[in-house]
Short mmCIF file of C-alpha atoms and ligand atoms in Angstrom, two decimals:
data_model
loop_
_atom_site.label_atom_id
_atom_site.label_comp_id
_atom_site.label_asym_id
_atom_site.label_seq_id
_atom_site.Cartn_x
_atom_site.Cartn_y
_atom_site.Cartn_z
CA UNK A 1 82.45 122.02 58.62
CA UNK A 2 84.50 119.49 60.63
CA UNK A 3 83.23 117.72 63.72
CA UNK A 4 84.53 117.60 67.28
CA UNK A 5 85.23 114.34 69.09
CA UNK A 6 82.15 115.14 71.16
CA UNK A 7 80.02 115.32 67.98
CA UNK A 8 81.39 112.03 66.67
CA UNK A 9 81.09 110.08 69.93
CA UNK A 10 77.59 111.45 70.47
CA UNK A 11 76.45 110.49 66.96
CA UNK A 12 77.97 107.00 67.28
CA UNK A 13 76.11 106.31 70.55
CA UNK A 14 72.78 108.12 70.02
CA UNK A 15 69.93 105.59 70.03
CA UNK A 16 67.30 108.27 69.38
CA UNK A 17 66.33 111.81 70.21
CA UNK A 18 63.76 111.97 73.01
CA UNK A 19 60.70 114.26 73.09
CA UNK A 20 62.37 116.04 76.03
CA UNK A 21 65.15 117.21 73.69
CA UNK A 22 67.60 114.86 75.38
CA UNK A 23 69.38 112.01 73.63
CA UNK A 24 68.98 108.36 74.54
CA UNK A 25 72.70 107.64 74.65
CA UNK A 26 74.16 104.14 74.69
CA UNK A 27 76.81 103.76 77.41
CA UNK A 28 79.81 101.67 76.44
CA UNK A 29 81.24 101.27 79.93
CA UNK A 30 79.48 101.59 83.28
CA UNK A 31 81.61 101.83 86.41
CA UNK A 32 80.07 101.07 89.78
CA UNK A 33 81.27 101.56 93.35
CA UNK A 34 79.86 100.76 96.75
CA UNK A 35 78.42 104.14 97.75
CA UNK A 36 76.07 105.17 94.92
CA UNK A 37 75.00 101.69 93.81
CA UNK A 38 73.07 100.00 96.69
CA UNK A 39 69.84 101.96 96.10
CA UNK A 40 70.14 101.48 92.33
CA UNK A 41 70.39 97.71 92.74
CA UNK A 42 67.49 97.78 95.18
CA UNK A 43 65.34 99.64 92.62
CA UNK A 44 66.32 97.02 90.02
CA UNK A 45 65.20 94.27 92.39
CA UNK A 46 61.91 95.97 93.28
CA UNK A 47 61.08 96.54 89.60
CA UNK A 48 62.09 93.01 88.60
CA UNK A 49 64.78 94.30 86.22
CA UNK A 50 67.90 92.54 85.01
CA UNK A 51 71.17 93.84 83.54
CA UNK A 52 71.11 93.28 79.74
CA UNK A 53 74.85 93.91 79.19
CA UNK A 54 76.60 92.76 82.38
CA UNK A 55 79.95 92.62 80.54
CA UNK A 56 79.77 96.40 80.11
CA UNK A 57 79.63 97.08 83.86
CA UNK A 58 82.46 96.64 86.33
CA UNK A 59 82.49 97.35 90.04
CA UNK A 60 85.09 98.12 92.68
CA UNK A 61 85.29 99.35 96.27
CA UNK A 62 87.04 102.58 97.04
CA UNK A 63 85.14 105.24 99.01
CA UNK A 64 84.49 103.47 102.31
CA UNK A 65 87.38 101.04 102.37
CA UNK A 66 89.83 101.67 105.25
CA UNK A 67 93.45 102.25 104.27
CA UNK A 68 95.23 101.05 107.43
CA UNK A 69 93.93 97.48 107.41
CA UNK A 70 91.52 95.94 104.94
CA UNK A 71 90.99 92.71 106.88
CA UNK A 72 87.31 91.70 106.97
CA UNK A 73 85.05 92.36 108.70
CA UNK A 74 85.87 96.09 108.70
CA UNK A 75 85.76 97.73 112.13
CA UNK A 76 83.14 100.19 110.86
CA UNK A 77 79.85 98.30 110.64
CA UNK A 78 78.43 100.63 108.00
CA UNK A 79 81.49 100.13 105.78
CA UNK A 80 81.27 96.37 106.24
CA UNK A 81 77.56 96.54 105.35
CA UNK A 82 78.31 98.43 102.12
CA UNK A 83 81.09 96.02 101.23
CA UNK A 84 78.78 93.03 101.76
CA UNK A 85 76.03 94.75 99.77
CA UNK A 86 78.19 95.30 96.68
CA UNK A 87 79.41 91.70 96.86
CA UNK A 88 75.82 90.45 97.03
CA UNK A 89 74.57 92.81 94.31
CA UNK A 90 77.38 91.99 91.87
CA UNK A 91 76.82 88.28 92.38
CA UNK A 92 73.05 88.54 91.91
CA UNK A 93 73.26 90.74 88.76
CA UNK A 94 76.26 89.01 87.18
CA UNK A 95 78.69 91.95 87.41
CA UNK A 96 82.48 91.64 87.78
CA UNK A 97 83.66 93.02 91.13
CA UNK A 98 87.30 94.02 91.44
CA UNK A 99 87.80 93.52 95.16
CA UNK A 100 91.11 93.03 96.96
CA UNK A 101 91.32 89.37 96.03
CA UNK A 102 91.62 90.28 92.32
CA UNK A 103 94.73 92.46 92.66
CA UNK A 104 92.85 95.19 90.70
CA UNK A 105 90.94 96.90 93.50
CA UNK A 106 91.30 100.64 93.64
CA UNK A 107 89.64 103.96 92.97
CA UNK A 108 87.14 103.51 90.17
CA UNK A 109 88.80 106.20 88.01
CA UNK A 110 92.22 104.67 88.47
CA UNK A 111 91.44 101.04 87.69
CA UNK A 112 89.41 101.65 84.48
CA UNK A 113 92.35 103.27 82.65
CA UNK A 114 95.02 100.96 84.06
CA UNK A 115 93.19 97.81 82.92
CA UNK A 116 92.53 99.30 79.47
CA UNK A 117 88.76 99.35 80.03
CA UNK A 118 88.71 103.06 79.23
CA UNK A 119 89.28 103.55 75.50
CA UNK A 120 88.96 106.36 72.94
CA UNK A 121 85.57 107.08 71.41
CA UNK A 122 83.63 105.46 74.26
CA UNK A 123 80.76 106.73 76.32
CA UNK A 124 81.34 106.08 80.03
CA UNK A 125 79.13 106.65 83.05
CA UNK A 126 79.64 106.21 86.77
CA UNK A 127 77.82 107.31 89.89
CA UNK A 128 80.69 109.59 90.82
CA UNK A 129 81.31 113.24 89.90
CA UNK A 130 84.89 112.67 88.78
CA UNK A 131 84.00 110.31 85.94
CA UNK A 132 85.23 113.10 83.66
CA UNK A 133 88.70 111.62 84.38
CA UNK A 134 88.24 109.05 81.61
CA UNK A 135 88.08 111.79 78.99
CA UNK A 136 91.89 111.72 79.01
CA UNK A 137 91.56 108.90 76.45
CA UNK A 138 89.17 110.77 74.17
CA UNK A 139 86.11 109.20 75.80
CA UNK A 140 82.96 111.13 76.69
CA UNK A 141 82.50 110.34 80.36
CA UNK A 142 79.80 111.56 82.75
CA UNK A 143 79.16 111.40 86.46
CA UNK A 144 75.54 110.33 87.10
CA UNK A 145 73.10 110.12 90.02
CA UNK A 146 71.75 106.99 91.71
CA UNK A 147 68.53 106.75 89.66
CA UNK A 148 70.61 107.10 86.48
CA UNK A 149 72.84 104.26 87.76
CA UNK A 150 69.64 102.20 87.82
CA UNK A 151 68.78 103.38 84.29
CA UNK A 152 72.18 102.37 82.92
CA UNK A 153 72.10 99.02 84.73
CA UNK A 154 68.64 98.28 83.33
CA UNK A 155 68.99 99.67 79.77
CA UNK A 156 72.69 100.47 79.18
CA UNK A 157 71.39 103.91 78.16
CA UNK A 158 71.16 107.36 79.63
CA UNK A 159 68.73 110.17 78.83
CA UNK A 160 71.04 113.17 78.59
CA UNK A 161 71.34 116.50 76.81
CA UNK A 162 74.37 117.08 74.58
CA UNK A 163 76.67 119.70 76.09
CA UNK A 164 78.12 122.60 74.11
CA UNK A 165 81.85 122.48 73.39
CA UNK A 166 84.61 124.75 74.65
CA UNK A 167 88.16 124.44 73.38
CA UNK A 168 90.66 125.06 76.19
CA UNK A 169 94.01 125.60 74.55
CA UNK A 170 97.14 125.84 76.69
CA UNK A 171 100.38 126.51 74.82
CA UNK A 172 103.94 127.18 75.92
CA UNK A 173 106.31 125.14 78.07
CA UNK A 174 105.66 124.46 81.77
CA UNK A 175 108.33 125.49 84.26
CA UNK A 176 110.14 122.76 86.25
CA UNK A 177 108.09 122.09 89.41
CA UNK A 178 104.81 122.88 87.65
CA UNK A 179 102.59 119.84 87.06
CA UNK A 180 99.30 118.82 85.49
CA UNK A 181 97.53 119.65 88.76
CA UNK A 182 98.81 123.22 88.58
CA UNK A 183 97.61 123.50 84.99
CA UNK A 184 94.11 122.29 85.79
CA UNK A 185 93.80 124.45 88.92
CA UNK A 186 95.00 127.43 86.87
CA UNK A 187 92.43 126.72 84.14
CA UNK A 188 89.68 126.64 86.78
CA UNK A 189 91.00 129.83 88.34
CA UNK A 190 90.91 131.60 84.97
CA UNK A 191 87.59 130.23 83.65
CA UNK A 192 85.87 129.98 87.04
CA UNK A 193 84.07 127.15 88.79
CA UNK A 194 81.00 127.89 86.66
CA UNK A 195 82.93 128.53 83.43
CA UNK A 196 82.19 125.05 82.15
CA UNK A 197 78.49 124.83 83.03
CA UNK A 198 76.68 123.35 80.02
CA UNK A 199 79.98 122.59 78.24
CA UNK A 200 82.34 119.75 77.45
CA UNK A 201 85.94 120.96 77.64
CA UNK A 202 88.27 119.87 74.85
CA UNK A 203 91.83 120.31 76.15
CA UNK A 204 94.33 121.01 73.40
CA UNK A 205 97.58 122.82 72.73
CA UNK A 206 101.27 122.15 73.33
CA UNK A 207 100.95 121.58 77.07
CA UNK A 208 98.37 118.79 76.78
CA UNK A 209 100.07 117.36 73.67
CA UNK A 210 103.25 116.85 75.71
CA UNK A 211 101.49 115.38 78.75
CA UNK A 212 101.61 111.67 79.63
CA UNK A 213 98.31 109.82 79.96
CA UNK A 214 98.51 110.03 83.74
CA UNK A 215 98.90 113.81 83.54
CA UNK A 216 95.94 114.05 81.16
CA UNK A 217 93.90 111.97 83.65
CA UNK A 218 94.65 114.56 86.34
CA UNK A 219 93.47 117.38 84.08
CA UNK A 220 90.29 115.68 82.88
CA UNK A 221 89.50 114.61 86.46
CA UNK A 222 89.16 118.26 87.49
CA UNK A 223 86.89 119.26 84.55
CA UNK A 224 83.86 118.85 86.78
CA UNK A 225 85.41 121.28 89.30
CA UNK A 226 85.37 123.90 86.54
CA UNK A 227 81.65 123.18 86.07
CA UNK A 228 82.10 121.24 82.80
CA UNK A 229 79.87 118.22 82.18
CA UNK A 230 82.92 116.36 80.91
CA UNK A 231 86.40 117.06 79.54
CA UNK A 232 88.57 115.26 77.03
CA UNK A 233 91.86 115.18 75.17
CA UNK A 234 91.91 113.93 71.58
CA UNK A 235 93.49 110.47 71.30
CA UNK A 236 97.02 110.47 69.87
CA UNK A 237 100.14 108.31 69.81
CA UNK A 238 100.60 108.85 73.58
CA UNK A 239 97.14 107.34 74.10
CA UNK A 240 97.76 104.37 71.82
CA UNK A 241 101.17 103.61 73.38
CA UNK A 242 99.61 103.65 76.85
CA UNK A 243 96.80 101.29 75.81
CA UNK A 244 98.88 98.72 73.93
CA UNK A 245 99.07 95.43 75.85
CA UNK A 246 96.62 96.30 78.62
CA UNK A 247 94.22 93.58 79.69
CA UNK A 248 91.02 94.75 77.96
CA UNK A 249 92.65 96.28 74.88
CA UNK A 250 92.47 94.38 71.57
CA UNK A 251 95.71 92.71 70.46
CA UNK A 252 97.54 92.14 67.18
CA UNK A 253 95.65 93.18 64.05
CA UNK A 254 92.59 94.01 66.11
CA UNK A 255 94.69 96.62 67.96
CA UNK A 256 95.80 98.18 64.66
CA UNK A 257 92.18 98.34 63.48
CA UNK A 258 91.16 99.87 66.80
CA UNK A 259 93.89 102.53 66.46
CA UNK A 260 92.56 103.49 63.02
CA UNK A 261 89.05 103.87 64.43
CA UNK A 262 90.31 105.77 67.48
CA UNK A 263 92.24 108.20 65.26
CA UNK A 264 89.06 108.87 63.29
CA UNK A 265 87.21 109.88 66.48
CA UNK A 266 89.56 112.82 67.17
CA UNK A 267 88.23 116.30 66.41
CA UNK A 268 88.70 117.41 62.79
CA UNK A 269 91.20 120.24 62.27
CA UNK A 270 88.36 122.52 61.07
CA UNK A 271 85.93 121.55 63.85
CA UNK A 272 84.04 124.49 65.28
CA UNK A 273 83.44 125.11 68.98
CA UNK A 274 80.85 127.10 70.88
CA UNK A 275 83.64 128.82 72.83
CA UNK A 276 87.44 128.96 72.77
CA UNK A 277 89.79 129.91 75.63
CA UNK A 278 93.56 130.31 75.25
CA UNK A 279 95.96 130.22 78.18
CA UNK A 280 99.74 130.70 78.36
CA UNK A 281 101.20 127.61 80.06
CA UNK A 282 104.69 129.10 80.57
CA UNK A 283 103.33 131.66 83.03
CA UNK A 284 101.77 129.07 85.38
CA UNK A 285 103.37 128.80 88.85
CA UNK A 286 102.68 126.03 91.38
CA UNK A 287 99.08 126.66 92.42
CA UNK A 288 97.52 126.46 95.89
CA UNK A 289 93.83 126.93 96.69
CA UNK A 290 93.09 129.36 99.50
CA UNK A 291 89.29 129.15 99.62
CA UNK A 292 86.32 126.82 99.65
CA UNK A 293 86.12 125.96 95.97
CA UNK A 294 88.90 124.96 93.54
CA UNK A 295 88.62 128.24 91.60
CA UNK A 296 89.77 130.18 94.68
CA UNK A 297 93.38 129.49 93.83
CA UNK A 298 96.61 131.49 93.55
CA UNK A 299 100.23 130.94 92.64
CA UNK A 300 102.34 129.94 95.64
CA UNK A 301 104.16 133.27 95.49
CA UNK A 302 100.93 135.30 95.64
CA UNK A 303 98.92 136.72 98.52
CA UNK A 304 95.33 135.92 99.55
CA UNK A 305 93.34 138.28 97.31
CA UNK A 306 91.67 141.29 98.90
CA UNK A 307 87.87 141.82 98.51
CA UNK A 308 88.46 144.53 95.88
CA UNK A 309 89.87 141.86 93.56
CA UNK A 310 86.42 140.30 93.17
CA UNK A 311 83.23 141.16 91.32
CA UNK A 312 80.13 141.74 93.45
CA UNK A 313 78.96 138.15 92.86
CA UNK A 314 82.32 136.61 93.71
CA UNK A 315 82.85 138.79 96.78
CA UNK A 316 80.19 137.01 98.84
CA UNK A 317 81.90 133.62 98.29
CA UNK A 318 85.30 135.21 99.02
CA UNK A 319 84.01 136.65 102.32
CA UNK A 320 82.65 133.22 103.22
CA UNK A 321 86.05 131.70 102.40
CA UNK A 322 87.98 134.27 104.48
CA UNK A 323 85.74 133.52 107.47
CA UNK A 324 85.84 129.72 107.11
CA UNK A 325 89.54 129.49 106.38
CA UNK A 326 90.49 132.17 108.91
CA UNK A 327 92.40 134.36 106.46
CA UNK A 328 93.33 137.97 106.64
CA UNK A 329 93.22 139.14 103.00
CA UNK A 330 96.65 140.15 101.72
CA UNK A 331 98.50 137.42 103.68
CA UNK A 332 101.03 135.41 101.63
CA UNK A 333 99.86 131.81 101.22
CA UNK A 334 103.41 130.61 101.41
CA UNK A 335 104.34 129.86 105.01
CA UNK A 336 100.82 128.74 105.99
CA UNK A 337 101.32 126.06 108.64
CA UNK A 338 99.78 122.70 107.82
CA UNK A 339 98.73 119.82 110.11
CA UNK A 340 98.07 117.07 107.57
CA UNK A 341 99.59 116.15 104.20
CA UNK A 342 97.56 113.87 101.94
CA UNK A 343 98.92 112.38 98.71
CA UNK A 344 96.38 110.26 96.84
CA UNK A 345 92.88 110.31 95.24
CA UNK A 346 91.65 109.77 91.68
CA UNK A 347 93.24 113.10 90.77
CA UNK A 348 96.76 112.36 91.96
CA UNK A 349 97.10 108.81 93.29
CA UNK A 350 98.87 107.28 90.26
CA UNK A 351 102.41 106.02 89.92
CA UNK A 352 103.82 109.17 88.30
CA UNK A 353 102.27 111.29 91.07
CA UNK A 354 103.96 109.15 93.71
CA UNK A 355 107.26 109.31 91.83
CA UNK A 356 107.21 113.11 91.72
CA UNK A 357 106.25 113.33 95.39
CA UNK A 358 108.96 110.82 96.35
CA UNK A 359 111.63 112.96 94.61
CA UNK A 360 110.71 115.72 97.08
CA UNK A 361 110.23 113.42 100.09
CA UNK A 362 113.80 112.19 99.59
CA UNK A 363 115.07 115.69 100.35
CA UNK A 364 113.84 115.94 103.94
CA UNK A 365 111.80 114.58 106.83
CA UNK A 366 108.15 115.20 107.62
CA UNK A 367 107.94 117.85 110.35
CA UNK A 368 106.91 116.31 113.71
CA UNK A 369 103.63 118.27 113.90
CA UNK A 370 102.47 116.97 110.46
CA UNK A 371 100.54 113.75 109.87
CA UNK A 372 101.46 112.68 106.35
CA UNK A 373 99.68 109.96 104.34
CA UNK A 374 100.48 108.45 100.96
CA UNK A 375 97.57 106.41 99.60
CA UNK A 376 98.08 104.67 96.23
CA UNK A 377 95.08 104.87 93.90
CA UNK A 378 94.94 101.12 93.31
CA UNK A 379 96.55 97.81 94.16
CA UNK A 380 98.38 97.97 90.83
CA UNK A 381 99.76 101.43 91.64
CA UNK A 382 100.82 100.18 95.08
CA UNK A 383 102.54 97.14 93.59
CA UNK A 384 104.42 99.18 90.98
CA UNK A 385 105.43 101.83 93.52
CA UNK A 386 106.67 99.18 95.96
CA UNK A 387 108.66 97.49 93.18
CA UNK A 388 110.49 100.82 92.73
CA UNK A 389 110.99 101.23 96.48
CA UNK A 390 108.85 104.38 96.67
CA UNK A 391 107.13 103.13 99.83
CA UNK A 392 110.53 102.99 101.56
CA UNK A 393 111.36 106.52 100.41
CA UNK A 394 108.11 107.80 101.90
CA UNK A 395 108.40 105.78 105.10
CA UNK A 396 111.94 106.87 105.79
CA UNK A 397 110.87 110.49 105.31
CA UNK A 398 108.11 110.00 107.90
CA UNK A 399 105.05 109.46 105.68
CA UNK A 400 102.58 106.64 106.35
CA UNK A 401 102.29 104.24 103.40
CA UNK A 402 98.65 103.14 103.22
CA UNK A 403 96.48 100.64 101.33
CA UNK A 404 94.55 101.76 98.21
CA UNK A 405 91.29 103.70 98.46
CA UNK A 406 89.77 107.19 98.33
CA UNK A 407 91.02 107.84 101.86
CA UNK A 408 90.97 111.50 102.89
CA UNK A 409 89.65 112.81 99.58
CA UNK A 410 86.10 112.43 100.85
CA UNK A 411 86.78 110.85 104.25
CA UNK A 412 83.92 108.30 104.11
CA UNK A 413 86.38 106.04 105.94
CA UNK A 414 88.53 106.47 109.07
CA UNK A 415 90.98 108.91 107.34
CA UNK A 416 89.64 112.29 108.43
CA UNK A 417 90.78 115.73 109.48
CA UNK A 418 90.16 116.63 113.11
CA UNK A 419 88.74 120.00 114.19
CA UNK A 420 90.24 123.03 112.38
CA UNK A 421 93.22 121.12 111.00
CA UNK A 422 94.76 122.46 107.79
CA UNK A 423 95.44 119.87 105.11
CA UNK A 424 97.79 120.14 102.15
CA UNK A 425 96.00 117.78 99.79
CA UNK A 426 96.48 116.40 96.29
CA UNK A 427 92.74 115.67 96.02
CA UNK A 428 90.18 117.63 94.01
CA UNK A 429 87.78 119.42 96.33
CA UNK A 430 88.36 121.99 99.05
CA UNK A 431 84.70 122.37 99.98
CA UNK A 432 83.81 123.05 103.62
CA UNK A 433 84.07 119.81 105.60
CA UNK A 434 85.17 117.78 102.57
CA UNK A 435 87.95 115.96 104.39
CA UNK A 436 85.83 114.70 107.25
CA UNK A 437 85.85 117.48 109.85
CA UNK A 438 83.02 120.04 109.60
CA UNK A 439 85.57 122.79 110.26
CA UNK A 440 88.63 121.23 108.56
CA UNK A 441 90.49 123.32 106.00
CA UNK A 442 91.85 122.01 102.71
CA UNK A 443 94.55 123.54 100.51
CA UNK A 444 94.65 121.78 97.14
CA UNK A 445 97.99 121.46 95.34
CA UNK A 446 100.11 119.03 93.34
CA UNK A 447 101.52 115.88 95.02
CA UNK A 448 105.06 117.35 94.85
CA UNK A 449 103.82 120.51 96.55
CA UNK A 450 102.12 118.39 99.25
CA UNK A 451 105.37 116.52 99.87
CA UNK A 452 107.23 119.84 100.07
CA UNK A 453 104.67 121.19 102.56
CA UNK A 454 105.04 118.03 104.66
CA UNK A 455 108.79 118.40 105.02
CA UNK A 456 108.64 122.17 105.59
CA UNK A 457 105.59 121.93 107.88
CA UNK A 458 104.06 124.78 105.88
CA UNK A 459 103.09 125.75 102.33
CA UNK A 460 106.26 126.23 100.35
CA UNK A 461 107.46 126.53 96.76
CA UNK A 462 108.49 123.10 95.47
CA UNK A 463 110.57 124.76 92.73
CA UNK A 464 113.00 126.00 95.37
CA UNK A 465 113.15 122.67 97.20
CA UNK A 466 113.94 120.89 93.94
CA UNK A 467 116.72 123.39 93.15
CA UNK A 468 118.28 122.50 96.52
S1 SF4 B 1 89.18 109.81 95.22
FE1 SF4 B 1 87.68 111.33 95.83
S2 SF4 B 1 86.80 112.20 93.98
FE2 SF4 B 1 87.88 110.31 93.44
S3 SF4 B 1 86.31 108.72 93.44
FE3 SF4 B 1 87.23 108.74 95.48
S4 SF4 B 1 86.01 110.17 96.71
FE4 SF4 B 1 85.46 110.49 94.53
#
């Protein structure tokens, strides 16, 4: 019987099986940011611990960093305190910090891949739920809590149970105007927000085979929103071409040897899975969320589902969503007026996302009642986008071009919704209050759909805008 990538990566990193039934798993790459690390470093200090493999940990600042000006000291004292803390902690424990001065600052899940730190066959951990992003390279990547951040700093290991495996196969050809974000939201809609609980998702099939690395990053990023512990795509030529020449990737003969090893980590053709789900990609329309979790999603040409559409269990959450979002069931989602348009985040703040959104932004002007932000995922993304003139495209359409950071994805910085504002957002969570206002409402969609909503002032079908 063949093995999955998950089996192979797990076996290659298992130090030992623990009496608890968990595995002591060696972590190849540990990513740290300013919000979930201060307590972990403090615990290290109090227990007199040191970091045995400092070269395997890198840090950046993303969550709290303002995106209008990043001149120090930050206006927000708490943000400035967190920034100073990560600087002090990295210095004391010998960890590389990618701050603004390095030219590599950005969202932790954007900078790892772009510097070539994220590689196939690795185990990766970070004190952030969306660490699943790195699975796009055929890595097994987990979000962890603060005490586990301490564990990885102190031992480079994690005590963790091996998830089961679910193959998520999407075949067919996507329609024009349908993007990786639509695919991942559709998968979550079909399998549910709890569909992945206890599982690692292996994404396969024609749709993922054809995707670029940046598209695969978008898909793997959202695995956690479908309840999966992690998600991955098997490494292939697309992966190797993306990695070649990046800063932390081996060069010359060492690269060729690495490619051979990476190929060997992919799932065997006869690998068996605990579950298999097959989805037709050609039937996917641009997706918009209407509720308070990413599984409450519909095609842009559909109506808000009526209570009868749900099972007894789901109905309670649907009723909660109707009340919070202010919907009358049966209303078309298209035409819903928006107040804010946000393009960015670790889901959709990469160069290709900005390119697709700019193609739409070029076709109109942001409606006067809409506040529209474009926030590149990293300094490198910003630099590349500016070299192509994308910032000018957005500015002349009426978008604000901001500095890199998490911005309105989680709103732990000045970028926040106000009151009951409705946001068209390319981020990953539409939970109550997620974008900074306790009553703010979030509609998740692709960056191109956000740009279309900004210029229409309401949810619209990007396929029609692109047709002209
Ligand atoms: S962009 Fe959002 S989900 Fe991603 S790391 Fe930042 S806050 Fe977390």
